[in-house]
mmCIF file with all atom_site columns, C-alpha atoms and ligand atoms in Angstrom:
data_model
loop_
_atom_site.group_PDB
_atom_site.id
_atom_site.type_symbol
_atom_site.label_atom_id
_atom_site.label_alt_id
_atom_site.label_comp_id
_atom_site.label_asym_id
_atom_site.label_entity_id
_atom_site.label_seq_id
_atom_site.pdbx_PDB_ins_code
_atom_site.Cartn_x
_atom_site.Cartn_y
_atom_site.Cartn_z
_atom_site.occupancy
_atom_site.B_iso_or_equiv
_atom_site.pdbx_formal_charge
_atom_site.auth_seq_id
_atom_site.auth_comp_id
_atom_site.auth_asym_id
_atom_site.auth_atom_id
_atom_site.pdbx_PDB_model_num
ATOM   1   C  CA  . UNK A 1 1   ? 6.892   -20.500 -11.903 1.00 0.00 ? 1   UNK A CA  1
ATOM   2   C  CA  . UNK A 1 2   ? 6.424   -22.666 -8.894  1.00 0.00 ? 2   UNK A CA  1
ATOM   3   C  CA  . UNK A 1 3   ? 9.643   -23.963 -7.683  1.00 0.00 ? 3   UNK A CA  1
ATOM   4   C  CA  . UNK A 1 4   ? 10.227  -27.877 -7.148  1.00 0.00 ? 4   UNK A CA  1
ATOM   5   C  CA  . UNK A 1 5   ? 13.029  -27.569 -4.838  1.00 0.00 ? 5   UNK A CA  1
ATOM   6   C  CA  . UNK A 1 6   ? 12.249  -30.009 -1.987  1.00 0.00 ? 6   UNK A CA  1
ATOM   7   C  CA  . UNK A 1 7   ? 14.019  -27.586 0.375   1.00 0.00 ? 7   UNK A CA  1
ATOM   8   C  CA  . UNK A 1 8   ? 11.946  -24.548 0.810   1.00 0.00 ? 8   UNK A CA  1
ATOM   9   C  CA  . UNK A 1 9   ? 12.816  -21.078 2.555   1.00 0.00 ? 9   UNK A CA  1
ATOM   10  C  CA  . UNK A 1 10  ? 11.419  -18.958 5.697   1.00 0.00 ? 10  UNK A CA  1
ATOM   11  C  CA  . UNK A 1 11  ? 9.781   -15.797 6.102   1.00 0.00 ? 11  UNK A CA  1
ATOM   12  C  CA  . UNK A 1 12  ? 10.216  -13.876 9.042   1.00 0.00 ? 12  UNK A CA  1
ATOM   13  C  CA  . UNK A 1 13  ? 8.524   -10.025 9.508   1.00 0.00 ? 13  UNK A CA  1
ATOM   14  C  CA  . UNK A 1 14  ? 9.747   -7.551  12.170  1.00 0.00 ? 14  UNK A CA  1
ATOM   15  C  CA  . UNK A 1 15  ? 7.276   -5.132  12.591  1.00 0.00 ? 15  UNK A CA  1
ATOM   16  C  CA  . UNK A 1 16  ? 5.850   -2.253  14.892  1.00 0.00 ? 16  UNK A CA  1
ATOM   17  C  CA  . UNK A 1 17  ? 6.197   1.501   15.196  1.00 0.00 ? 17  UNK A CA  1
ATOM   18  C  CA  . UNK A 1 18  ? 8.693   3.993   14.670  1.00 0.00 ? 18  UNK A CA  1
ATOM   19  C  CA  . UNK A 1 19  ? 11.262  3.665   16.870  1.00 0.00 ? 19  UNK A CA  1
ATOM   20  C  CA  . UNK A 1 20  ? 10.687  -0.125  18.387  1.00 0.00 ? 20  UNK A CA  1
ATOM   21  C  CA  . UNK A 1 21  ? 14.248  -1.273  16.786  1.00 0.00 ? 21  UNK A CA  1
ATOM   22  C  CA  . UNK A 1 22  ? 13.269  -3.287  13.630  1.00 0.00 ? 22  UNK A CA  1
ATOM   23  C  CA  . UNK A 1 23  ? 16.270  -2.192  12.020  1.00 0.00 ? 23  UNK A CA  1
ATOM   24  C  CA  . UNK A 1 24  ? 18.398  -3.109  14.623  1.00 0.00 ? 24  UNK A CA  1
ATOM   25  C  CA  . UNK A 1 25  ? 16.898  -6.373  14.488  1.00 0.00 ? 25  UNK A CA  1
ATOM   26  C  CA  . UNK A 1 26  ? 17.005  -6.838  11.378  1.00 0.00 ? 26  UNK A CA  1
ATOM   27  C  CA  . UNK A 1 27  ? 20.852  -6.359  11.408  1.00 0.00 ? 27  UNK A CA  1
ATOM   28  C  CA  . UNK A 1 28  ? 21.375  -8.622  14.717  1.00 0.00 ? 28  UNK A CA  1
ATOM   29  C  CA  . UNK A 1 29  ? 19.746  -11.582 12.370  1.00 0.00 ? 29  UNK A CA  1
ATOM   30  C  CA  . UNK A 1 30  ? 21.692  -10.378 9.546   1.00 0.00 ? 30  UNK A CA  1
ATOM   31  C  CA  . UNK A 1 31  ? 24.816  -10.215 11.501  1.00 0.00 ? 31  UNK A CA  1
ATOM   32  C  CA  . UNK A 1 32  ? 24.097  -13.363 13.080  1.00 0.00 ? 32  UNK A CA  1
ATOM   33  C  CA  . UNK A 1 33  ? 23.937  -15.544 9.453   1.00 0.00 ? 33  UNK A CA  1
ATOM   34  C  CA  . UNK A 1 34  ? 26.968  -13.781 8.407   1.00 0.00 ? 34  UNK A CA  1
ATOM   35  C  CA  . UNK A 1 35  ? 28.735  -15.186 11.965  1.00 0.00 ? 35  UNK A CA  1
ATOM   36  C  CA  . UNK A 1 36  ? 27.431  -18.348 10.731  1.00 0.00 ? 36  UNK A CA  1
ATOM   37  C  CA  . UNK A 1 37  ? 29.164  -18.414 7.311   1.00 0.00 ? 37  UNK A CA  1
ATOM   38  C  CA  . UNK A 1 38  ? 25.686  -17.881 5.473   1.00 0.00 ? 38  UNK A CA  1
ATOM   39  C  CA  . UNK A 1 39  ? 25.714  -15.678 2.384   1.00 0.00 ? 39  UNK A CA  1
ATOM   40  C  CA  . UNK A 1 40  ? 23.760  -12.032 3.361   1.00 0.00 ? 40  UNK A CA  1
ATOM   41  C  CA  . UNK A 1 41  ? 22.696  -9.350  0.990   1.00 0.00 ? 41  UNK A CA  1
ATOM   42  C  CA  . UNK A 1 42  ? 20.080  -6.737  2.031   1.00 0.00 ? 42  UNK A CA  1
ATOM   43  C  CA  . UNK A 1 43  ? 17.731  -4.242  0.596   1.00 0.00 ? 43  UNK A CA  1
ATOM   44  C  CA  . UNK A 1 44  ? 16.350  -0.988  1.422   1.00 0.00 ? 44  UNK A CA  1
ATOM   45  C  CA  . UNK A 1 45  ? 14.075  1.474   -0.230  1.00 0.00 ? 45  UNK A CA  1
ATOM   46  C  CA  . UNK A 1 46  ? 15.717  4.498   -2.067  1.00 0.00 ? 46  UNK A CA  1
ATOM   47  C  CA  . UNK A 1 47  ? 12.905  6.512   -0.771  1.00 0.00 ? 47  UNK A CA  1
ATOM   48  C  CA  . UNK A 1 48  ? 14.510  6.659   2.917   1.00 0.00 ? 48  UNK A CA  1
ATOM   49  C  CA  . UNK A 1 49  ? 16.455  9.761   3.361   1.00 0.00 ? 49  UNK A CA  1
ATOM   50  C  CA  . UNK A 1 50  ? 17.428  8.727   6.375   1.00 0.00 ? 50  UNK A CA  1
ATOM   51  C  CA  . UNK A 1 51  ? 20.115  5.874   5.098   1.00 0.00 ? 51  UNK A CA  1
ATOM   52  C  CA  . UNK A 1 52  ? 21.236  7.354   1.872   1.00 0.00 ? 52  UNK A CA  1
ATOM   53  C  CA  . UNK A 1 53  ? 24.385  5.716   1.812   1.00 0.00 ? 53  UNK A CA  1
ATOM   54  C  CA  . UNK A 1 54  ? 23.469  2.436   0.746   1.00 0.00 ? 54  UNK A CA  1
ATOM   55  C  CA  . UNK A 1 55  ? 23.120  0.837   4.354   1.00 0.00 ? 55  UNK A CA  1
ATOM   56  C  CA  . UNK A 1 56  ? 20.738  -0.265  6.794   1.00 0.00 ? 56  UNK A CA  1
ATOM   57  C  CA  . UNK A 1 57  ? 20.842  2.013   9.685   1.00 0.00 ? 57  UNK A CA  1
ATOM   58  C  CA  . UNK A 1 58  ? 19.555  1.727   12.861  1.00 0.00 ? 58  UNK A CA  1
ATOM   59  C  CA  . UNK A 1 59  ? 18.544  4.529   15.375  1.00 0.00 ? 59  UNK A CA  1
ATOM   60  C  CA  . UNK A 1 60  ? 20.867  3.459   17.643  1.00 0.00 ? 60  UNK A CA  1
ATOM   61  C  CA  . UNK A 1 61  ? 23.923  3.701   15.350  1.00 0.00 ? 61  UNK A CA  1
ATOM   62  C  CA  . UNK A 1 62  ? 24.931  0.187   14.084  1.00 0.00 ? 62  UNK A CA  1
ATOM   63  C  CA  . UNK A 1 63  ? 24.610  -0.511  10.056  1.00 0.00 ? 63  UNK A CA  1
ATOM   64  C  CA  . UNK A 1 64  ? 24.542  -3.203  7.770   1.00 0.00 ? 64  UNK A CA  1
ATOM   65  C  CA  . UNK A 1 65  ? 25.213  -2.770  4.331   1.00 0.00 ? 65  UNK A CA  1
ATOM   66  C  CA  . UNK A 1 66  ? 22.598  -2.940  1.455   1.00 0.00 ? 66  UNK A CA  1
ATOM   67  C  CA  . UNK A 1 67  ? 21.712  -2.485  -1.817  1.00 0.00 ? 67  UNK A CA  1
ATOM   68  C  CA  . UNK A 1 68  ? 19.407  0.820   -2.314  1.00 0.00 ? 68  UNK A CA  1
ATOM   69  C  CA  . UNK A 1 69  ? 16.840  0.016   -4.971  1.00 0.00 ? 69  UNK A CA  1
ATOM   70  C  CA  . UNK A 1 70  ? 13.683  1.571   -6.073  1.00 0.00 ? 70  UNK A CA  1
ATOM   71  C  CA  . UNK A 1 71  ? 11.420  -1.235  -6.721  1.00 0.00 ? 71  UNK A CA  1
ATOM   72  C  CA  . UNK A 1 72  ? 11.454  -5.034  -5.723  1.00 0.00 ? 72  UNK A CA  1
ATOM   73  C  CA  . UNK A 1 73  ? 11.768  -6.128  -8.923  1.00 0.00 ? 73  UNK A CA  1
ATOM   74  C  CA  . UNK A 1 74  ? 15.739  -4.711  -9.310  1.00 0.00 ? 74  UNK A CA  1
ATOM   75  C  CA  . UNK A 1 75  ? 16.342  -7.483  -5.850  1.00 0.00 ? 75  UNK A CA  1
ATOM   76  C  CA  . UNK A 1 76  ? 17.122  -10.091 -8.418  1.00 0.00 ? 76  UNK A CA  1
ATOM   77  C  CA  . UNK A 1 77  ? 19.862  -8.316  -10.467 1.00 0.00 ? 77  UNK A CA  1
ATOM   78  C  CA  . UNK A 1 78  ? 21.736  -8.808  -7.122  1.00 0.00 ? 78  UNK A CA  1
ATOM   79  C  CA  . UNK A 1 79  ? 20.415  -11.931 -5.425  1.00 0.00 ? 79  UNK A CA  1
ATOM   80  C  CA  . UNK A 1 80  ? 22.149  -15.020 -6.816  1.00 0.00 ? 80  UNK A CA  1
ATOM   81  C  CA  . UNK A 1 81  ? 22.011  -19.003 -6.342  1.00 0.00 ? 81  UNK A CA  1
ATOM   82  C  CA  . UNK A 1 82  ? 24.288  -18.761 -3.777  1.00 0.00 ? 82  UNK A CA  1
ATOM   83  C  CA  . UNK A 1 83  ? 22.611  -16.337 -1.524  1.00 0.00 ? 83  UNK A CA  1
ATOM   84  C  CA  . UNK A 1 84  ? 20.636  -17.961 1.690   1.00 0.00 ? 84  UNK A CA  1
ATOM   85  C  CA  . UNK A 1 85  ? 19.754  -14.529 3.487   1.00 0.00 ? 85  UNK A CA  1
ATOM   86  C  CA  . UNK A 1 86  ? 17.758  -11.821 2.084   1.00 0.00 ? 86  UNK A CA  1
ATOM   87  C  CA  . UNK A 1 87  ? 17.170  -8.857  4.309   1.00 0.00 ? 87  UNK A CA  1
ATOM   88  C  CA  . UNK A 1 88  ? 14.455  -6.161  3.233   1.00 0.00 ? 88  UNK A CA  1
ATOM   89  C  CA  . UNK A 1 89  ? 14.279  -3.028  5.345   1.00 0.00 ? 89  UNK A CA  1
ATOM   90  C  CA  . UNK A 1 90  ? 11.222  -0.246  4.945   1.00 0.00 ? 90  UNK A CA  1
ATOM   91  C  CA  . UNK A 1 91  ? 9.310   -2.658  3.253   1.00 0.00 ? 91  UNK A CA  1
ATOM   92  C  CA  . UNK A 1 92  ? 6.315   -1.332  3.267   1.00 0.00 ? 92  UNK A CA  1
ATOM   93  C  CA  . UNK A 1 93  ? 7.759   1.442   1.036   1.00 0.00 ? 93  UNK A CA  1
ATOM   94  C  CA  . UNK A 1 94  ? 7.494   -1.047  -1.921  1.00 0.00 ? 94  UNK A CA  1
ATOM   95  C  CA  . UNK A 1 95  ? 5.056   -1.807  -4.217  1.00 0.00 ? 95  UNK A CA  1
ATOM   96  C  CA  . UNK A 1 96  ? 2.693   -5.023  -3.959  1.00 0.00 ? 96  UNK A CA  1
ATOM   97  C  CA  . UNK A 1 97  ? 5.071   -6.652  -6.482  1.00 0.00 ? 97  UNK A CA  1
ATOM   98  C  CA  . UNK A 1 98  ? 7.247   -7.205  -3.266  1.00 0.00 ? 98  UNK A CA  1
ATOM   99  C  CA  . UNK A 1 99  ? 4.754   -9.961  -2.085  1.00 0.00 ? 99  UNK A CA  1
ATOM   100 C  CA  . UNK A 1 100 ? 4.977   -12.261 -5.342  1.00 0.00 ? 100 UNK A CA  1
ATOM   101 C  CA  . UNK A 1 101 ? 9.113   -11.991 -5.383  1.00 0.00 ? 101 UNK A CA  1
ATOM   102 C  CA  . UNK A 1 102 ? 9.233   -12.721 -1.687  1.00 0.00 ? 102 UNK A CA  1
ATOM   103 C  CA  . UNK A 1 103 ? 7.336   -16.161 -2.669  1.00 0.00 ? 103 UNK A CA  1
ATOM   104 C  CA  . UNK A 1 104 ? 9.419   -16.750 -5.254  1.00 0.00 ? 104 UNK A CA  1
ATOM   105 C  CA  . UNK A 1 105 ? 12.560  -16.298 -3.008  1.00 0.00 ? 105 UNK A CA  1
ATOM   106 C  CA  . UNK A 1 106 ? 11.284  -18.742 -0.348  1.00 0.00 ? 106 UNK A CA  1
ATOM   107 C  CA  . UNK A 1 107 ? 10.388  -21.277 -2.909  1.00 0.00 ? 107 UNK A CA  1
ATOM   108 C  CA  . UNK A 1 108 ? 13.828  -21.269 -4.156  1.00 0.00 ? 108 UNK A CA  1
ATOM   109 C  CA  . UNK A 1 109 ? 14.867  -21.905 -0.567  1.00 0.00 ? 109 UNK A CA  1
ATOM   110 C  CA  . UNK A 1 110 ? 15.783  -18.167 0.284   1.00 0.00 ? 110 UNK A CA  1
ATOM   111 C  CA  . UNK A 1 111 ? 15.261  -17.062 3.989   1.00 0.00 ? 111 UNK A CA  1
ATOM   112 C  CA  . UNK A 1 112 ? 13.897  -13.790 3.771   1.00 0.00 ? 112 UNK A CA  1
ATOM   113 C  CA  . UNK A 1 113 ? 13.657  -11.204 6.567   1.00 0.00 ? 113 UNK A CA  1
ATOM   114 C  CA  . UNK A 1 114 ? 11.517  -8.234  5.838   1.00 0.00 ? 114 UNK A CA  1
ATOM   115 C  CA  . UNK A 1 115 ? 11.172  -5.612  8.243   1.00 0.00 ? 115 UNK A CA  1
ATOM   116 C  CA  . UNK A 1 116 ? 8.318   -2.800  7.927   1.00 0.00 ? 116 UNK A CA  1
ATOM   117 C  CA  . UNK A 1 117 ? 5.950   -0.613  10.120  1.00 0.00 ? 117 UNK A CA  1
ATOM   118 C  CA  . UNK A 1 118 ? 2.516   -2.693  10.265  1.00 0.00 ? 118 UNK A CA  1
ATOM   119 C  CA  . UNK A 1 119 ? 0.624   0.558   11.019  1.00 0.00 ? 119 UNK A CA  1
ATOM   120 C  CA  . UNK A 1 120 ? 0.853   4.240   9.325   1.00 0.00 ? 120 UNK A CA  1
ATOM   121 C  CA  . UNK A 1 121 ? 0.414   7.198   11.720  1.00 0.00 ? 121 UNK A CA  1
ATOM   122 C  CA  . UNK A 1 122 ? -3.325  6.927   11.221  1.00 0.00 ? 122 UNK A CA  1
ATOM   123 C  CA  . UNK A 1 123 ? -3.052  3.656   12.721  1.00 0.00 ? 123 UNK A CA  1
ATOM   124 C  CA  . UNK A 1 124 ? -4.269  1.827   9.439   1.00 0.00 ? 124 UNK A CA  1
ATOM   125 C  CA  . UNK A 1 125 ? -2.372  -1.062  8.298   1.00 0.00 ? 125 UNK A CA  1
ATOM   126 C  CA  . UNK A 1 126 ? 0.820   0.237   5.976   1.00 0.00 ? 126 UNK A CA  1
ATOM   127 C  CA  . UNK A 1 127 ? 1.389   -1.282  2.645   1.00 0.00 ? 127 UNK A CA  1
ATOM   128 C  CA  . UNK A 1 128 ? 2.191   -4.507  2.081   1.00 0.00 ? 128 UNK A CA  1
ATOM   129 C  CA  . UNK A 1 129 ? 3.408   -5.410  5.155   1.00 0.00 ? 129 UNK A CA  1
ATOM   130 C  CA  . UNK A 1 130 ? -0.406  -6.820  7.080   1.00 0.00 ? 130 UNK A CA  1
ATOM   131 C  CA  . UNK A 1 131 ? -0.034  -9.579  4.139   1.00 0.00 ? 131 UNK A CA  1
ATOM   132 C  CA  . UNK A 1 132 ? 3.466   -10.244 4.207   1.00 0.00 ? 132 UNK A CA  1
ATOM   133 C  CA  . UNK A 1 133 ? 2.733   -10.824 8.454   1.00 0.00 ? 133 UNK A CA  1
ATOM   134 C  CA  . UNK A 1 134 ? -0.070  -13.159 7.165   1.00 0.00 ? 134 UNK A CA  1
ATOM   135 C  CA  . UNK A 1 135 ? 2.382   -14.897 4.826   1.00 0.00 ? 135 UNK A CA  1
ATOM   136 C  CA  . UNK A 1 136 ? 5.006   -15.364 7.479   1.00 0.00 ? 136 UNK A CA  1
ATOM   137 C  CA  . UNK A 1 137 ? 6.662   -18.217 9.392   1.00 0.00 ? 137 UNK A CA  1
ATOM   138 C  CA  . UNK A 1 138 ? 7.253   -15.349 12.324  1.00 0.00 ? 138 UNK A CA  1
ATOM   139 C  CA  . UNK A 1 139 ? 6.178   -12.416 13.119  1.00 0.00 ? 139 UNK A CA  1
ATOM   140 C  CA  . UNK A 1 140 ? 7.974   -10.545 15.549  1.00 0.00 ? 140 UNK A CA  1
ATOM   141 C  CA  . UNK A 1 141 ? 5.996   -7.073  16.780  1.00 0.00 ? 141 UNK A CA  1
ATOM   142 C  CA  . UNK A 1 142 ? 7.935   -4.805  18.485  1.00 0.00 ? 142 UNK A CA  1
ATOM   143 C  CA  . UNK A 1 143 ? 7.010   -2.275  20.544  1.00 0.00 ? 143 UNK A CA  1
ATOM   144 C  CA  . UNK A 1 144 ? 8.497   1.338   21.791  1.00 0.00 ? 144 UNK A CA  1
ATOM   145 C  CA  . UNK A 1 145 ? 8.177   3.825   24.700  1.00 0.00 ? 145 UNK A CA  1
ATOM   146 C  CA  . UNK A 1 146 ? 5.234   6.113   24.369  1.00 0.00 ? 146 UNK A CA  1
ATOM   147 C  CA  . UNK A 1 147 ? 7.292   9.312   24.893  1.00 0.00 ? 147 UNK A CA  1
ATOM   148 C  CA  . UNK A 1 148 ? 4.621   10.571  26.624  1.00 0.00 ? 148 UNK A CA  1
ATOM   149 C  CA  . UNK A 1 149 ? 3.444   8.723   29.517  1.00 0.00 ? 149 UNK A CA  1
ATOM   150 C  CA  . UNK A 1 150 ? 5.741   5.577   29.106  1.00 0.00 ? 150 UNK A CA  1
ATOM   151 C  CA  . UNK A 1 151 ? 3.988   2.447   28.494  1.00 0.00 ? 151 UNK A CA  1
ATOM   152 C  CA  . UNK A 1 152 ? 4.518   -0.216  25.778  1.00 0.00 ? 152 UNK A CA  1
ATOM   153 C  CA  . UNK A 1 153 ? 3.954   2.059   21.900  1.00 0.00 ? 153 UNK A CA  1
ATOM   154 C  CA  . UNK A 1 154 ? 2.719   0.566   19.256  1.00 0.00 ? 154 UNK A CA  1
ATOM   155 C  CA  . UNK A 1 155 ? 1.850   3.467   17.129  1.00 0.00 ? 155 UNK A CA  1
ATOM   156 C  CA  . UNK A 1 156 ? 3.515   5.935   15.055  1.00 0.00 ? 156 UNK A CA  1
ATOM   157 C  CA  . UNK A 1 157 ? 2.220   9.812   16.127  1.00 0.00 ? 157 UNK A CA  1
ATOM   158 C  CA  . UNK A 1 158 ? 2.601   12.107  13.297  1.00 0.00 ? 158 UNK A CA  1
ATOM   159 C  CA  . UNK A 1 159 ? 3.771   15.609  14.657  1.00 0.00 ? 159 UNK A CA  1
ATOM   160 C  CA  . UNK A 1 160 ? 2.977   18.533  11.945  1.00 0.00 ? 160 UNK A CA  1
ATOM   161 C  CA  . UNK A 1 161 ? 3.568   22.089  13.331  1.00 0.00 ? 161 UNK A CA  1
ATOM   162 C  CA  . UNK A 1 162 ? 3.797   20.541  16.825  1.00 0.00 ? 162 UNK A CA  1
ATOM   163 C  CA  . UNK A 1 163 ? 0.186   19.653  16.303  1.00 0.00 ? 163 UNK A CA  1
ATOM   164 C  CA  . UNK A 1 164 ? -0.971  16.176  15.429  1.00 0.00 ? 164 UNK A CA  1
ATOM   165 C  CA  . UNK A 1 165 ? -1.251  15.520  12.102  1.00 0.00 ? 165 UNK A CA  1
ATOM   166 C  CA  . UNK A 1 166 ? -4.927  15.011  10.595  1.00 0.00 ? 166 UNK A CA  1
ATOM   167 C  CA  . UNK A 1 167 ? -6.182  11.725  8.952   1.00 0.00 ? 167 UNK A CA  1
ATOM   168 C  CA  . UNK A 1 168 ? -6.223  13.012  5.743   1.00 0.00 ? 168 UNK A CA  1
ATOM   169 C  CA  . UNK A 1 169 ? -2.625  14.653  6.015   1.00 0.00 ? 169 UNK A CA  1
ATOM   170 C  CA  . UNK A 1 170 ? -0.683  13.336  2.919   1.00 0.00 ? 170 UNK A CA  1
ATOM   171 C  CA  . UNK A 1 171 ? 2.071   10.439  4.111   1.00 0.00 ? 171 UNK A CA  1
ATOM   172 C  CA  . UNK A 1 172 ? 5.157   12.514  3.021   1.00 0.00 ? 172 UNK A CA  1
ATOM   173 C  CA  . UNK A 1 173 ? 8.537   10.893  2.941   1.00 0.00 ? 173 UNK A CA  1
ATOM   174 C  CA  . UNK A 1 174 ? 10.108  9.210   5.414   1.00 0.00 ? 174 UNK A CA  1
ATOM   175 C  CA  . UNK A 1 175 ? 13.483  10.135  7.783   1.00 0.00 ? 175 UNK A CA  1
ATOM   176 C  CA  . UNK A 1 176 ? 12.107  13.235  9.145   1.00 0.00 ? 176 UNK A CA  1
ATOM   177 C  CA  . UNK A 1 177 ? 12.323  11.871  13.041  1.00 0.00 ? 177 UNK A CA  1
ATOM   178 C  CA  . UNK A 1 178 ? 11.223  15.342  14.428  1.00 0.00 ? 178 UNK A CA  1
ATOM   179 C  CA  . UNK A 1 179 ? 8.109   14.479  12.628  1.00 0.00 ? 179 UNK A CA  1
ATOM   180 C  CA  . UNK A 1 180 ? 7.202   11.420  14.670  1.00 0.00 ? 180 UNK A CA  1
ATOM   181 C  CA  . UNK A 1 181 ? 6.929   10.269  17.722  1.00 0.00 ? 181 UNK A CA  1
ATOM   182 C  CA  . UNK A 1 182 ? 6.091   6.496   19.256  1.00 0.00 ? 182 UNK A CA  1
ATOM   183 C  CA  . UNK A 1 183 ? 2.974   6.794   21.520  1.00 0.00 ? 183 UNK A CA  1
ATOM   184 C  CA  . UNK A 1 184 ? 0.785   4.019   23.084  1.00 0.00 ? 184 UNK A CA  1
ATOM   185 C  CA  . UNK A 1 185 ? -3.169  3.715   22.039  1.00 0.00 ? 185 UNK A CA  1
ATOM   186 C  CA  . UNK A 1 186 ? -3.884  5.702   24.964  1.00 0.00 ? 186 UNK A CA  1
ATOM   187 C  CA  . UNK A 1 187 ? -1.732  8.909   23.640  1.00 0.00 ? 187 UNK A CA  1
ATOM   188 C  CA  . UNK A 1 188 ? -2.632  8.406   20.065  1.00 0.00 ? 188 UNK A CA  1
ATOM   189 C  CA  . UNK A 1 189 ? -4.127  11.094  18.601  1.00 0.00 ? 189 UNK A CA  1
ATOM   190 C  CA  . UNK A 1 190 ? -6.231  11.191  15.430  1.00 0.00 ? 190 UNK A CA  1
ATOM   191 C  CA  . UNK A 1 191 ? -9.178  12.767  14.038  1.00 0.00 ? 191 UNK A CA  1
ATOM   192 C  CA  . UNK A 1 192 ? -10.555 9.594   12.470  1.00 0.00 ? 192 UNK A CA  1
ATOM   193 C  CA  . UNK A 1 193 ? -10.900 6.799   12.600  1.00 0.00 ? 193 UNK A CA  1
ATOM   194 C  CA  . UNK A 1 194 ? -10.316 4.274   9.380   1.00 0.00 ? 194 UNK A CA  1
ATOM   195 C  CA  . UNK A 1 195 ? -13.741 2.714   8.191   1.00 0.00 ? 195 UNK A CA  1
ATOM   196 C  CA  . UNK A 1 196 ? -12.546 -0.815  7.542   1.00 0.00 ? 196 UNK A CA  1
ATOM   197 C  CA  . UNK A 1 197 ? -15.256 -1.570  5.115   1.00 0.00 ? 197 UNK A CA  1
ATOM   198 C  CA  . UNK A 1 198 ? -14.265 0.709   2.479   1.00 0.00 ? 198 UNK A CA  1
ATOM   199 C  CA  . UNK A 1 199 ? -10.515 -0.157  3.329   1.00 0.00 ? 199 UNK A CA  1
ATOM   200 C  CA  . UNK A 1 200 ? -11.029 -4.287  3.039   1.00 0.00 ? 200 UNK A CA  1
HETATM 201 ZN ZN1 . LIG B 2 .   ? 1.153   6.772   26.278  1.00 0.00 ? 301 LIG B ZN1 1
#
């Protein structure tokens, strides 16, 4: 149902590779609203071993607290009227049904931060997330270190066997960091390349 609420919301994606601080971000803004006497709650994908324990966790230590759900839909069992922050981490570990609730939310007036990686480790666009950065009031792309010759990374290399993993290697879950590294296009490696035709 459209909303008719004169005042409507913001969308704002953090995105890049592994390793580029989205989370940690994501939890300055979060933090930030909360300084600010704004009502927070956050989300993050079940599916990430890496924060278990119902938080957002950063690679550089700090945390926010969050809901762990399985599927966007279960966001609105906990978001209520009097919520004006809505923080979604790992989004593009959610199904499409993310996109239509995120519209929803800003209609009602809901400022929305979603943060996700833009590309998988084949370097195609991940999930939802290329439409929710279309969708957005801001995008901010963040970049890493390539760990191997130091420029600006904006790719996620999948290590498998200390080789690099194929195109056609299954994505398998998340949180193993040993598994991935942040390289620049230079230091990418892949064995294919994506054939956007079939992929649009
Ligand atoms: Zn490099």
């Amino acid at each position: 149902m459209y909303s008719s609420s004169p005042k409507k919301g913001f969308l704002e994606v953090i995105c890049g590779p592994m390793f580029s601080g989205k989370s940690e971000e994501l939890i300055r803004r979060l933090r930030r609203a909360q300084i600010g006497q704004q009502s927070v709650i956050s989300f993050n994908p079940g599916i990430d071993t890496r924060t278990p324990s119902h938080k957002i966790a950063s690679h550089n230590g700090t945390s926010f607290q969050a809901v762990t759900i399985q599927s966007p839909e279960q966001m609105m069992n906990f978001i209520t009227t009097t919520h004006n922050v809505i923080g979604i981490d790992e989004a593009q570990f959610f199904s499409a049904d993310l996109v239509n609730i995120i519209c929803d939310l800003i209609d009602s007036g809901k400022r929305v931060i979603v943060t996700g990686l833009n590309l998988d480790f084949k370097a195609v666009p991940f999930g939802t997330i290329p439409l929710l950065m279309a969708i957005a009031d801001t995008v901010t792309k963040l970049s890493a270190i390539c760990v191997l010759c130091g420029n600006d990374a904006y790719l996620t290399q999948r290590i498998v066997n200390n080789e690099p993993a194929k195109f056609d290697d299954p994505i398998i879950k998340p949180g193993a960091q040993e598994s991935y590294q942040a390289r620049c296009r230079s230091c990418h490696v892949i064995d294919k390349k994506p054939l956007w035709q079939k992929t649009l």
